[in-house]
Amino acid sequence: MKTAVFSARRYDKSMLADANRDAGHELVFFEDRLSAATAPLAAGCEAVCVFVNDSVDAEVLAILATQGTRLVATRSTGYNQIDTAAAAQHGIAVVRVTDYSPYSVAEFAVGLLLAVNRKIARASARTRDGNFDLEGLMGFDLHGKTVGVIGTGKIGAIFARIMLGFGCTVLGYDPYPSAAFEALGARYVPVGELLSRSDVVSLHCPLTEQTRHIVNGDSLARAKRGSVLINTSRGGLIDTEAAIGALKTGQLGGLAIDVYEQEANLFFQDLSSTIICDDVIQRLVSFPNVIVTGHQAFFTVEAIGQIMQTTIASLTAFERGEELVNRVPPA
Ligand code: NAD
């Protein structure tokens, strides 16, 4: 099946091509992001394959539909970049990758926590410069601390299990509590209690209308003073300006994010030789107690391999008229 693959980086091209070896779909790669301006590139493609920062809104879907696209396959778990109601109106099916190494993201969240708490990136930068001074590098033991997990699905549960292994008390908040999470030895509490008791809060819920800015000025004011916030989920979960305000007063003791509200124009590209006009991200990276990574929590050999295999399997199932096991239900 002819498929236009947008936001295709070198690793996307090689690993998707590998996964496609037996299936034989006709893959057409574009490095550009999908948008109303680039949608015409997909003319004649029955399927379009996208990533997290492609824009698959009503305008783009209308263009794709008139050009013959019948399937949108996102190489991600989250699908907040896709207007699923508009897709349904145009008779376009949407598939995602529901299951790929949740360990990749959970382990990265733990890595961010250790890095921001123990100042590992700062220390490494110092020693490269011949500076072996410890001033400013003191962290705290995670053992015995309380960790709050917002969103206790696949990734949140693995993150919780690792933190329990560190000797932490783990609190969870999720509108759909799971017995498996409690069986780990964690405990559900209301979100307000989670914020006020946790030394560390890690976000693992999807971005929806209900969760947009779940971390805002009010919730930060209710949080334990000096607590550390980790976000590997979606940038829109945090009101970034409010987080900057809380960092300035010390209410927020540290912030480590792999995702950023306005990441679409920044991430997945080398901007090191350009002037970055986003003053919010520039302010964020200027804090000594903030770590920003460019949406790489999923980026392991295992996870990418599974993402590509699942995406190709979805294309094949669609072409054959078989059930789409990873179909996103219309909104
Ligand atoms: P999942 O569906 O297994 O779990 C999500 C959990 O969030 C569910 O238990 C759900 O009930 C809960 N939830 C829904 N609304 C909530 C709310 N209002 N408050 C609290 N919890 C709520 O998903 P997952 O596989 O664990 O992935 C979680 C998120 O991680 C994805 O939605 C995606 O945004 C993000 N993610 C990021 C990366 C990355 O590379 N940074 C990679 C994969 C996934």
PDB file of C-alpha atoms in Angstrom, residues 9-309:
ATOM      1  CA  ARG A   9      14.442  10.927  10.254  1.00  0.00           C
ATOM      2  CA  ARG A  10      17.306   8.674   9.170  1.00  0.00           C
ATOM      3  CA  TYR A  11      16.469   6.060  11.822  1.00  0.00           C
ATOM      4  CA  ASP A  12      12.776   6.101  10.823  1.00  0.00           C
ATOM      5  CA  LYS A  13      13.684   5.413   7.215  1.00  0.00           C
ATOM      6  CA  SER A  14      16.066   2.539   7.917  1.00  0.00           C
ATOM      7  CA  MET A  15      14.055   0.831  10.672  1.00  0.00           C
ATOM      8  CA  LEU A  16      10.675   1.207   8.931  1.00  0.00           C
ATOM      9  CA  ALA A  17      12.224  -0.101   5.707  1.00  0.00           C
ATOM     10  CA  ASP A  18      13.623  -3.101   7.645  1.00  0.00           C
ATOM     11  CA  ALA A  19      10.219  -3.860   9.173  1.00  0.00           C
ATOM     12  CA  ASN A  20       8.648  -3.545   5.706  1.00  0.00           C
ATOM     13  CA  ARG A  21      11.012  -6.008   4.019  1.00  0.00           C
ATOM     14  CA  ASP A  22       8.483  -8.863   3.804  1.00  0.00           C
ATOM     15  CA  ALA A  23       5.315  -6.746   3.720  1.00  0.00           C
ATOM     16  CA  GLY A  24       6.433  -4.775   0.659  1.00  0.00           C
ATOM     17  CA  HIS A  25       4.435  -1.577   1.152  1.00  0.00           C
ATOM     18  CA  GLU A  26       5.448   1.354  -1.034  1.00  0.00           C
ATOM     19  CA  LEU A  27       6.866   3.808   1.498  1.00  0.00           C
ATOM     20  CA  VAL A  28       7.482   7.412   0.446  1.00  0.00           C
ATOM     21  CA  PHE A  29       9.535   9.297   3.044  1.00  0.00           C
ATOM     22  CA  PHE A  30       9.303  13.015   3.766  1.00  0.00           C
ATOM     23  CA  GLU A  31      11.479  14.754   6.338  1.00  0.00           C
ATOM     24  CA  ASP A  32       8.919  17.573   6.614  1.00  0.00           C
ATOM     25  CA  ARG A  33       6.243  17.616   9.259  1.00  0.00           C
ATOM     26  CA  LEU A  34       2.703  16.993   8.035  1.00  0.00           C
ATOM     27  CA  SER A  35       0.735  20.252   7.861  1.00  0.00           C
ATOM     28  CA  ALA A  36      -1.785  21.872   5.536  1.00  0.00           C
ATOM     29  CA  ALA A  37       1.182  23.076   3.463  1.00  0.00           C
ATOM     30  CA  THR A  38       2.800  19.628   3.131  1.00  0.00           C
ATOM     31  CA  ALA A  39      -0.363  17.466   2.955  1.00  0.00           C
ATOM     32  CA  PRO A  40      -0.380  17.635  -0.902  1.00  0.00           C
ATOM     33  CA  LEU A  41       2.853  15.575  -0.836  1.00  0.00           C
ATOM     34  CA  ALA A  42       0.660  12.611   0.176  1.00  0.00           C
ATOM     35  CA  ALA A  43      -1.503  12.780  -2.967  1.00  0.00           C
ATOM     36  CA  GLY A  44      -2.317   9.259  -4.117  1.00  0.00           C
ATOM     37  CA  CYS A  45      -1.210   7.662  -0.826  1.00  0.00           C
ATOM     38  CA  GLU A  46      -3.865   5.469   0.758  1.00  0.00           C
ATOM     39  CA  ALA A  47      -2.094   5.707   4.096  1.00  0.00           C
ATOM     40  CA  VAL A  48      -0.205   8.462   5.881  1.00  0.00           C
ATOM     41  CA  CYS A  49       2.250   7.673   8.661  1.00  0.00           C
ATOM     42  CA  VAL A  50       2.937  10.449  11.190  1.00  0.00           C
ATOM     43  CA  PHE A  51       4.736  11.206  14.442  1.00  0.00           C
ATOM     44  CA  VAL A  52       3.982  13.233  17.567  1.00  0.00           C
ATOM     45  CA  ASN A  53       4.548  16.745  16.210  1.00  0.00           C
ATOM     46  CA  ASP A  54       2.800  16.335  12.869  1.00  0.00           C
ATOM     47  CA  SER A  55      -0.371  18.344  12.596  1.00  0.00           C
ATOM     48  CA  VAL A  56      -3.309  16.088  11.746  1.00  0.00           C
ATOM     49  CA  ASP A  57      -6.099  18.592  12.346  1.00  0.00           C
ATOM     50  CA  ALA A  58      -9.438  18.993  10.556  1.00  0.00           C
ATOM     51  CA  GLU A  59      -7.916  21.091   7.757  1.00  0.00           C
ATOM     52  CA  VAL A  60      -5.165  18.565   7.036  1.00  0.00           C
ATOM     53  CA  LEU A  61      -7.580  15.623   7.215  1.00  0.00           C
ATOM     54  CA  ALA A  62      -9.916  17.319   4.713  1.00  0.00           C
ATOM     55  CA  ILE A  63      -6.998  17.661   2.261  1.00  0.00           C
ATOM     56  CA  LEU A  64      -5.870  14.062   2.840  1.00  0.00           C
ATOM     57  CA  ALA A  65      -9.415  12.736   2.344  1.00  0.00           C
ATOM     58  CA  THR A  66      -9.829  14.479  -1.017  1.00  0.00           C
ATOM     59  CA  GLN A  67      -6.458  13.014  -2.093  1.00  0.00           C
ATOM     60  CA  GLY A  68      -7.547   9.444  -1.313  1.00  0.00           C
ATOM     61  CA  THR A  69      -6.029   8.819   2.123  1.00  0.00           C
ATOM     62  CA  ARG A  70      -8.022   6.282   4.159  1.00  0.00           C
ATOM     63  CA  LEU A  71      -5.657   5.513   7.030  1.00  0.00           C
ATOM     64  CA  VAL A  72      -3.528   7.595   9.400  1.00  0.00           C
ATOM     65  CA  ALA A  73      -0.956   5.568  11.343  1.00  0.00           C
ATOM     66  CA  THR A  74       0.912   7.350  14.117  1.00  0.00           C
ATOM     67  CA  ARG A  75       4.268   5.933  15.216  1.00  0.00           C
ATOM     68  CA  SER A  76       3.410   6.775  18.819  1.00  0.00           C
ATOM     69  CA  THR A  77       1.167   5.823  21.729  1.00  0.00           C
ATOM     70  CA  GLY A  78      -0.278   9.301  22.235  1.00  0.00           C
ATOM     71  CA  TYR A  79      -2.546  10.581  19.455  1.00  0.00           C
ATOM     72  CA  ASN A  80      -3.426  14.061  20.725  1.00  0.00           C
ATOM     73  CA  GLN A  81      -2.003  15.532  17.484  1.00  0.00           C
ATOM     74  CA  ILE A  82      -4.855  13.886  15.514  1.00  0.00           C
ATOM     75  CA  ASP A  83      -8.412  15.245  15.323  1.00  0.00           C
ATOM     76  CA  THR A  84     -10.056  11.829  15.589  1.00  0.00           C
ATOM     77  CA  ALA A  85     -13.583  13.247  15.225  1.00  0.00           C
ATOM     78  CA  ALA A  86     -12.646  14.916  11.920  1.00  0.00           C
ATOM     79  CA  ALA A  87     -10.936  11.699  10.776  1.00  0.00           C
ATOM     80  CA  ALA A  88     -14.137   9.749  11.432  1.00  0.00           C
ATOM     81  CA  GLN A  89     -16.183  12.332   9.488  1.00  0.00           C
ATOM     82  CA  HIS A  90     -13.908  11.792   6.490  1.00  0.00           C
ATOM     83  CA  GLY A  91     -13.997   7.996   6.857  1.00  0.00           C
ATOM     84  CA  ILE A  92     -10.282   7.909   7.719  1.00  0.00           C
ATOM     85  CA  ALA A  93      -9.252   5.215  10.203  1.00  0.00           C
ATOM     86  CA  VAL A  94      -6.614   6.073  12.797  1.00  0.00           C
ATOM     87  CA  VAL A  95      -4.170   3.560  14.274  1.00  0.00           C
ATOM     88  CA  ARG A  96      -1.452   4.029  16.838  1.00  0.00           C
ATOM     89  CA  VAL A  97       1.123   1.865  18.600  1.00  0.00           C
ATOM     90  CA  THR A  98      -0.513   0.891  21.866  1.00  0.00           C
ATOM     91  CA  ASP A  99       2.224  -1.316  23.112  1.00  0.00           C
ATOM     92  CA  TYR A 100       5.930  -0.726  22.753  1.00  0.00           C
ATOM     93  CA  SER A 101       8.512  -1.058  25.429  1.00  0.00           C
ATOM     94  CA  PRO A 102       6.951   0.999  28.224  1.00  0.00           C
ATOM     95  CA  TYR A 103      10.292   0.323  29.940  1.00  0.00           C
ATOM     96  CA  SER A 104      11.966   2.754  27.529  1.00  0.00           C
ATOM     97  CA  VAL A 105       9.945   5.696  28.872  1.00  0.00           C
ATOM     98  CA  ALA A 106       9.745   4.601  32.522  1.00  0.00           C
ATOM     99  CA  GLU A 107      13.502   4.026  32.703  1.00  0.00           C
ATOM    100  CA  PHE A 108      14.176   7.395  31.074  1.00  0.00           C
ATOM    101  CA  ALA A 109      11.920   9.112  33.636  1.00  0.00           C
ATOM    102  CA  VAL A 110      14.032   7.541  36.397  1.00  0.00           C
ATOM    103  CA  GLY A 111      17.158   8.703  34.570  1.00  0.00           C
ATOM    104  CA  LEU A 112      15.847  12.267  34.429  1.00  0.00           C
ATOM    105  CA  LEU A 113      15.024  12.140  38.130  1.00  0.00           C
ATOM    106  CA  LEU A 114      18.526  10.963  39.034  1.00  0.00           C
ATOM    107  CA  ALA A 115      20.115  13.474  36.669  1.00  0.00           C
ATOM    108  CA  VAL A 116      18.208  16.481  38.002  1.00  0.00           C
ATOM    109  CA  ASN A 117      18.437  15.461  41.665  1.00  0.00           C
ATOM    110  CA  ARG A 118      22.130  14.480  41.608  1.00  0.00           C
ATOM    111  CA  LYS A 119      23.094  17.183  39.061  1.00  0.00           C
ATOM    112  CA  ILE A 120      24.738  14.597  36.816  1.00  0.00           C
ATOM    113  CA  ALA A 121      24.653  16.668  33.614  1.00  0.00           C
ATOM    114  CA  ARG A 122      26.113  19.709  35.421  1.00  0.00           C
ATOM    115  CA  ALA A 123      28.815  17.575  37.026  1.00  0.00           C
ATOM    116  CA  SER A 124      29.769  16.045  33.688  1.00  0.00           C
ATOM    117  CA  ALA A 125      29.947  19.477  32.035  1.00  0.00           C
ATOM    118  CA  ARG A 126      32.177  20.674  34.901  1.00  0.00           C
ATOM    119  CA  THR A 127      34.662  17.813  34.749  1.00  0.00           C
ATOM    120  CA  ARG A 128      35.026  18.255  30.964  1.00  0.00           C
ATOM    121  CA  ASP A 129      36.133  21.785  31.819  1.00  0.00           C
ATOM    122  CA  GLY A 130      38.630  20.563  34.415  1.00  0.00           C
ATOM    123  CA  ASN A 131      36.404  21.645  37.321  1.00  0.00           C
ATOM    124  CA  PHE A 132      36.115  18.965  40.012  1.00  0.00           C
ATOM    125  CA  ASP A 133      34.472  21.181  42.648  1.00  0.00           C
ATOM    126  CA  LEU A 134      31.353  19.715  44.341  1.00  0.00           C
ATOM    127  CA  GLU A 135      29.813  23.084  45.266  1.00  0.00           C
ATOM    128  CA  GLY A 136      26.181  23.195  44.073  1.00  0.00           C
ATOM    129  CA  LEU A 137      25.985  19.480  43.271  1.00  0.00           C
ATOM    130  CA  MET A 138      24.328  18.185  46.461  1.00  0.00           C
ATOM    131  CA  GLY A 139      21.198  16.094  45.931  1.00  0.00           C
ATOM    132  CA  PHE A 140      18.971  14.053  48.246  1.00  0.00           C
ATOM    133  CA  ASP A 141      18.547  10.302  48.850  1.00  0.00           C
ATOM    134  CA  LEU A 142      15.555   8.882  47.023  1.00  0.00           C
ATOM    135  CA  HIS A 143      15.360   6.078  49.582  1.00  0.00           C
ATOM    136  CA  GLY A 144      12.611   6.891  52.083  1.00  0.00           C
ATOM    137  CA  LYS A 145      11.098   9.690  49.965  1.00  0.00           C
ATOM    138  CA  THR A 146       7.521   9.859  48.650  1.00  0.00           C
ATOM    139  CA  VAL A 147       6.987   9.696  44.892  1.00  0.00           C
ATOM    140  CA  GLY A 148       3.660  10.638  43.279  1.00  0.00           C
ATOM    141  CA  VAL A 149       2.675   9.033  39.966  1.00  0.00           C
ATOM    142  CA  ILE A 150      -0.069  10.773  37.979  1.00  0.00           C
ATOM    143  CA  GLY A 151      -1.382   8.245  35.450  1.00  0.00           C
ATOM    144  CA  THR A 152      -0.791   4.660  36.538  1.00  0.00           C
ATOM    145  CA  GLY A 153      -1.090   2.870  33.185  1.00  0.00           C
ATOM    146  CA  LYS A 154       1.672   0.859  31.537  1.00  0.00           C
ATOM    147  CA  ILE A 155       4.494   3.404  31.906  1.00  0.00           C
ATOM    148  CA  GLY A 156       3.365   4.835  35.257  1.00  0.00           C
ATOM    149  CA  ALA A 157       3.154   1.347  36.793  1.00  0.00           C
ATOM    150  CA  ILE A 158       6.695   0.427  35.678  1.00  0.00           C
ATOM    151  CA  PHE A 159       8.028   3.761  36.944  1.00  0.00           C
ATOM    152  CA  ALA A 160       6.265   3.059  40.274  1.00  0.00           C
ATOM    153  CA  ARG A 161       7.816  -0.415  40.482  1.00  0.00           C
ATOM    154  CA  ILE A 162      11.315   1.003  39.940  1.00  0.00           C
ATOM    155  CA  MET A 163      10.771   3.710  42.573  1.00  0.00           C
ATOM    156  CA  LEU A 164       9.518   1.109  45.062  1.00  0.00           C
ATOM    157  CA  GLY A 165      12.798  -0.717  44.381  1.00  0.00           C
ATOM    158  CA  PHE A 166      14.642   2.462  45.417  1.00  0.00           C
ATOM    159  CA  GLY A 167      12.846   2.254  48.779  1.00  0.00           C
ATOM    160  CA  CYS A 168      10.356   5.051  48.095  1.00  0.00           C
ATOM    161  CA  THR A 169       6.739   5.301  49.204  1.00  0.00           C
ATOM    162  CA  VAL A 170       4.681   5.517  46.002  1.00  0.00           C
ATOM    163  CA  LEU A 171       1.359   7.347  45.761  1.00  0.00           C
ATOM    164  CA  GLY A 172      -0.784   7.217  42.629  1.00  0.00           C
ATOM    165  CA  TYR A 173      -3.595   9.212  41.093  1.00  0.00           C
ATOM    166  CA  ASP A 174      -5.661   7.920  38.180  1.00  0.00           C
ATOM    167  CA  PRO A 175      -9.393   8.253  37.453  1.00  0.00           C
ATOM    168  CA  TYR A 176      -9.273   4.555  36.498  1.00  0.00           C
ATOM    169  CA  PRO A 177      -7.425   2.901  39.403  1.00  0.00           C
ATOM    170  CA  SER A 178      -5.917  -0.525  38.793  1.00  0.00           C
ATOM    171  CA  ALA A 179      -5.604  -3.341  41.305  1.00  0.00           C
ATOM    172  CA  ALA A 180      -2.257  -4.266  39.729  1.00  0.00           C
ATOM    173  CA  PHE A 181      -0.811  -0.868  40.732  1.00  0.00           C
ATOM    174  CA  GLU A 182      -1.889  -1.368  44.352  1.00  0.00           C
ATOM    175  CA  ALA A 183      -0.568  -4.935  44.297  1.00  0.00           C
ATOM    176  CA  LEU A 184       2.900  -3.444  43.678  1.00  0.00           C
ATOM    177  CA  GLY A 185       2.695  -1.846  47.121  1.00  0.00           C
ATOM    178  CA  ALA A 186       1.651   1.624  45.926  1.00  0.00           C
ATOM    179  CA  ARG A 187      -1.448   3.457  47.156  1.00  0.00           C
ATOM    180  CA  TYR A 188      -4.028   5.634  45.404  1.00  0.00           C
ATOM    181  CA  VAL A 189      -4.799   9.041  46.915  1.00  0.00           C
ATOM    182  CA  PRO A 190      -6.673  12.130  45.647  1.00  0.00           C
ATOM    183  CA  VAL A 191      -4.511  14.306  43.401  1.00  0.00           C
ATOM    184  CA  GLY A 192      -4.357  17.132  45.990  1.00  0.00           C
ATOM    185  CA  GLU A 193      -2.979  14.773  48.635  1.00  0.00           C
ATOM    186  CA  LEU A 194      -0.494  13.327  46.134  1.00  0.00           C
ATOM    187  CA  LEU A 195       0.837  16.804  45.353  1.00  0.00           C
ATOM    188  CA  SER A 196       1.081  17.940  48.966  1.00  0.00           C
ATOM    189  CA  ARG A 197       2.861  14.760  50.153  1.00  0.00           C
ATOM    190  CA  SER A 198       5.211  13.939  47.290  1.00  0.00           C
ATOM    191  CA  ASP A 199       8.896  14.847  47.154  1.00  0.00           C
ATOM    192  CA  VAL A 200       8.855  13.830  43.493  1.00  0.00           C
ATOM    193  CA  VAL A 201       5.908  13.926  41.069  1.00  0.00           C
ATOM    194  CA  SER A 202       6.091  12.141  37.724  1.00  0.00           C
ATOM    195  CA  LEU A 203       3.484  12.594  34.987  1.00  0.00           C
ATOM    196  CA  HIS A 204       2.372   9.530  33.023  1.00  0.00           C
ATOM    197  CA  CYS A 205      -1.152  10.387  31.863  1.00  0.00           C
ATOM    198  CA  PRO A 206      -2.168  11.200  28.281  1.00  0.00           C
ATOM    199  CA  LEU A 207      -2.789  14.769  27.119  1.00  0.00           C
ATOM    200  CA  THR A 208      -6.550  15.308  26.907  1.00  0.00           C
ATOM    201  CA  GLU A 209      -8.870  18.256  27.487  1.00  0.00           C
ATOM    202  CA  GLN A 210      -9.103  17.082  31.141  1.00  0.00           C
ATOM    203  CA  THR A 211      -5.347  16.821  31.664  1.00  0.00           C
ATOM    204  CA  ARG A 212      -4.162  19.929  29.777  1.00  0.00           C
ATOM    205  CA  HIS A 213      -2.252  22.043  32.344  1.00  0.00           C
ATOM    206  CA  ILE A 214      -2.945  19.495  35.081  1.00  0.00           C
ATOM    207  CA  VAL A 215       0.169  21.129  36.565  1.00  0.00           C
ATOM    208  CA  ASN A 216      -0.658  24.830  36.820  1.00  0.00           C
ATOM    209  CA  GLY A 217      -0.213  27.732  39.228  1.00  0.00           C
ATOM    210  CA  ASP A 218      -2.821  26.336  41.663  1.00  0.00           C
ATOM    211  CA  SER A 219      -1.494  22.786  41.724  1.00  0.00           C
ATOM    212  CA  LEU A 220       2.100  24.004  42.057  1.00  0.00           C
ATOM    213  CA  ALA A 221       1.055  26.150  45.032  1.00  0.00           C
ATOM    214  CA  ARG A 222      -0.468  23.034  46.655  1.00  0.00           C
ATOM    215  CA  ALA A 223       2.624  20.913  45.977  1.00  0.00           C
ATOM    216  CA  LYS A 224       5.197  20.116  48.665  1.00  0.00           C
ATOM    217  CA  ARG A 225       7.724  22.956  48.751  1.00  0.00           C
ATOM    218  CA  GLY A 226      10.913  22.068  46.919  1.00  0.00           C
ATOM    219  CA  SER A 227       9.479  18.990  45.218  1.00  0.00           C
ATOM    220  CA  VAL A 228      10.838  17.766  41.885  1.00  0.00           C
ATOM    221  CA  LEU A 229       8.598  17.422  38.819  1.00  0.00           C
ATOM    222  CA  ILE A 230       9.290  14.964  35.987  1.00  0.00           C
ATOM    223  CA  ASN A 231       7.391  14.982  32.695  1.00  0.00           C
ATOM    224  CA  THR A 232       7.993  12.341  30.043  1.00  0.00           C
ATOM    225  CA  SER A 233       4.374  12.311  28.908  1.00  0.00           C
ATOM    226  CA  ARG A 234       3.234  15.369  26.924  1.00  0.00           C
ATOM    227  CA  GLY A 235       4.298  18.998  27.205  1.00  0.00           C
ATOM    228  CA  GLY A 236       0.744  20.335  27.430  1.00  0.00           C
ATOM    229  CA  LEU A 237       0.314  18.706  30.849  1.00  0.00           C
ATOM    230  CA  ILE A 238       2.354  21.547  32.381  1.00  0.00           C
ATOM    231  CA  ASP A 239       1.622  25.267  32.271  1.00  0.00           C
ATOM    232  CA  THR A 240       5.270  26.098  31.578  1.00  0.00           C
ATOM    233  CA  GLU A 241       5.049  29.767  32.581  1.00  0.00           C
ATOM    234  CA  ALA A 242       3.586  28.696  35.946  1.00  0.00           C
ATOM    235  CA  ALA A 243       6.414  26.176  36.385  1.00  0.00           C
ATOM    236  CA  ILE A 244       8.971  28.926  35.708  1.00  0.00           C
ATOM    237  CA  GLY A 245       7.281  31.069  38.360  1.00  0.00           C
ATOM    238  CA  ALA A 246       7.445  28.214  40.874  1.00  0.00           C
ATOM    239  CA  LEU A 247      11.116  27.551  40.052  1.00  0.00           C
ATOM    240  CA  LYS A 248      11.936  31.216  40.676  1.00  0.00           C
ATOM    241  CA  THR A 249      10.423  31.120  44.185  1.00  0.00           C
ATOM    242  CA  GLY A 250      11.846  27.697  45.061  1.00  0.00           C
ATOM    243  CA  GLN A 251       8.345  26.227  45.415  1.00  0.00           C
ATOM    244  CA  LEU A 252       9.442  23.831  42.670  1.00  0.00           C
ATOM    245  CA  GLY A 253      12.836  22.402  43.602  1.00  0.00           C
ATOM    246  CA  GLY A 254      13.662  20.851  40.245  1.00  0.00           C
ATOM    247  CA  LEU A 255      12.143  20.134  36.866  1.00  0.00           C
ATOM    248  CA  ALA A 256      13.119  17.535  34.291  1.00  0.00           C
ATOM    249  CA  ILE A 257      11.150  17.376  31.074  1.00  0.00           C
ATOM    250  CA  ASP A 258      11.425  15.302  27.926  1.00  0.00           C
ATOM    251  CA  VAL A 259       8.394  17.013  26.411  1.00  0.00           C
ATOM    252  CA  TYR A 260       7.515  20.687  26.103  1.00  0.00           C
ATOM    253  CA  GLU A 261       4.286  22.487  25.308  1.00  0.00           C
ATOM    254  CA  GLN A 262       5.719  24.301  22.275  1.00  0.00           C
ATOM    255  CA  GLU A 263       8.069  21.516  21.196  1.00  0.00           C
ATOM    256  CA  ALA A 264       6.622  21.177  17.683  1.00  0.00           C
ATOM    257  CA  ASN A 265       8.806  23.964  16.273  1.00  0.00           C
ATOM    258  CA  LEU A 266      11.929  22.946  18.181  1.00  0.00           C
ATOM    259  CA  PHE A 267      12.356  19.242  18.763  1.00  0.00           C
ATOM    260  CA  PHE A 268      13.786  16.582  16.437  1.00  0.00           C
ATOM    261  CA  GLN A 269      16.056  19.059  14.638  1.00  0.00           C
ATOM    262  CA  ASP A 270      19.461  20.692  15.098  1.00  0.00           C
ATOM    263  CA  LEU A 271      18.924  24.384  15.848  1.00  0.00           C
ATOM    264  CA  SER A 272      22.375  24.920  17.348  1.00  0.00           C
ATOM    265  CA  SER A 273      23.368  27.415  14.643  1.00  0.00           C
ATOM    266  CA  THR A 274      20.143  29.417  14.696  1.00  0.00           C
ATOM    267  CA  ILE A 275      18.637  32.035  16.980  1.00  0.00           C
ATOM    268  CA  ILE A 276      15.950  30.350  19.093  1.00  0.00           C
ATOM    269  CA  CYS A 277      13.099  32.809  19.507  1.00  0.00           C
ATOM    270  CA  ASP A 278      11.177  30.779  22.101  1.00  0.00           C
ATOM    271  CA  ASP A 279      12.003  32.765  25.256  1.00  0.00           C
ATOM    272  CA  VAL A 280      10.204  30.265  27.511  1.00  0.00           C
ATOM    273  CA  ILE A 281      12.433  27.316  26.654  1.00  0.00           C
ATOM    274  CA  GLN A 282      15.492  29.586  26.778  1.00  0.00           C
ATOM    275  CA  ARG A 283      14.504  30.686  30.302  1.00  0.00           C
ATOM    276  CA  LEU A 284      13.905  27.069  31.319  1.00  0.00           C
ATOM    277  CA  VAL A 285      17.296  25.809  30.191  1.00  0.00           C
ATOM    278  CA  SER A 286      18.977  28.675  32.062  1.00  0.00           C
ATOM    279  CA  PHE A 287      17.956  27.238  35.480  1.00  0.00           C
ATOM    280  CA  PRO A 288      20.622  25.092  37.151  1.00  0.00           C
ATOM    281  CA  ASN A 289      17.902  22.773  38.491  1.00  0.00           C
ATOM    282  CA  VAL A 290      16.163  22.119  35.159  1.00  0.00           C
ATOM    283  CA  ILE A 291      16.911  19.426  32.599  1.00  0.00           C
ATOM    284  CA  VAL A 292      15.325  19.453  29.158  1.00  0.00           C
ATOM    285  CA  THR A 293      15.665  16.590  26.678  1.00  0.00           C
ATOM    286  CA  GLY A 294      14.127  16.573  23.209  1.00  0.00           C
ATOM    287  CA  HIS A 295      11.407  13.879  23.394  1.00  0.00           C
ATOM    288  CA  GLN A 296      13.758  10.918  23.461  1.00  0.00           C
ATOM    289  CA  ALA A 297      12.291   8.768  26.240  1.00  0.00           C
ATOM    290  CA  PHE A 298      10.978   6.250  23.691  1.00  0.00           C
ATOM    291  CA  PHE A 299      14.270   6.126  21.810  1.00  0.00           C
ATOM    292  CA  THR A 300      15.626   2.635  22.418  1.00  0.00           C
ATOM    293  CA  VAL A 301      16.416  -0.123  19.929  1.00  0.00           C
ATOM    294  CA  GLU A 302      13.659  -2.266  21.427  1.00  0.00           C
ATOM    295  CA  ALA A 303      10.972   0.439  21.376  1.00  0.00           C
ATOM    296  CA  ILE A 304      11.700   1.704  17.853  1.00  0.00           C
ATOM    297  CA  GLY A 305      11.806  -1.863  16.519  1.00  0.00           C
ATOM    298  CA  GLN A 306       8.376  -2.590  18.023  1.00  0.00           C
ATOM    299  CA  ILE A 307       6.939   0.728  16.797  1.00  0.00           C
ATOM    300  CA  MET A 308       7.986   0.010  13.223  1.00  0.00           C
ATOM    301  CA  GLN A 309       6.784  -3.631  13.304  1.00  0.00           C
TER     302      GLN A 309
END
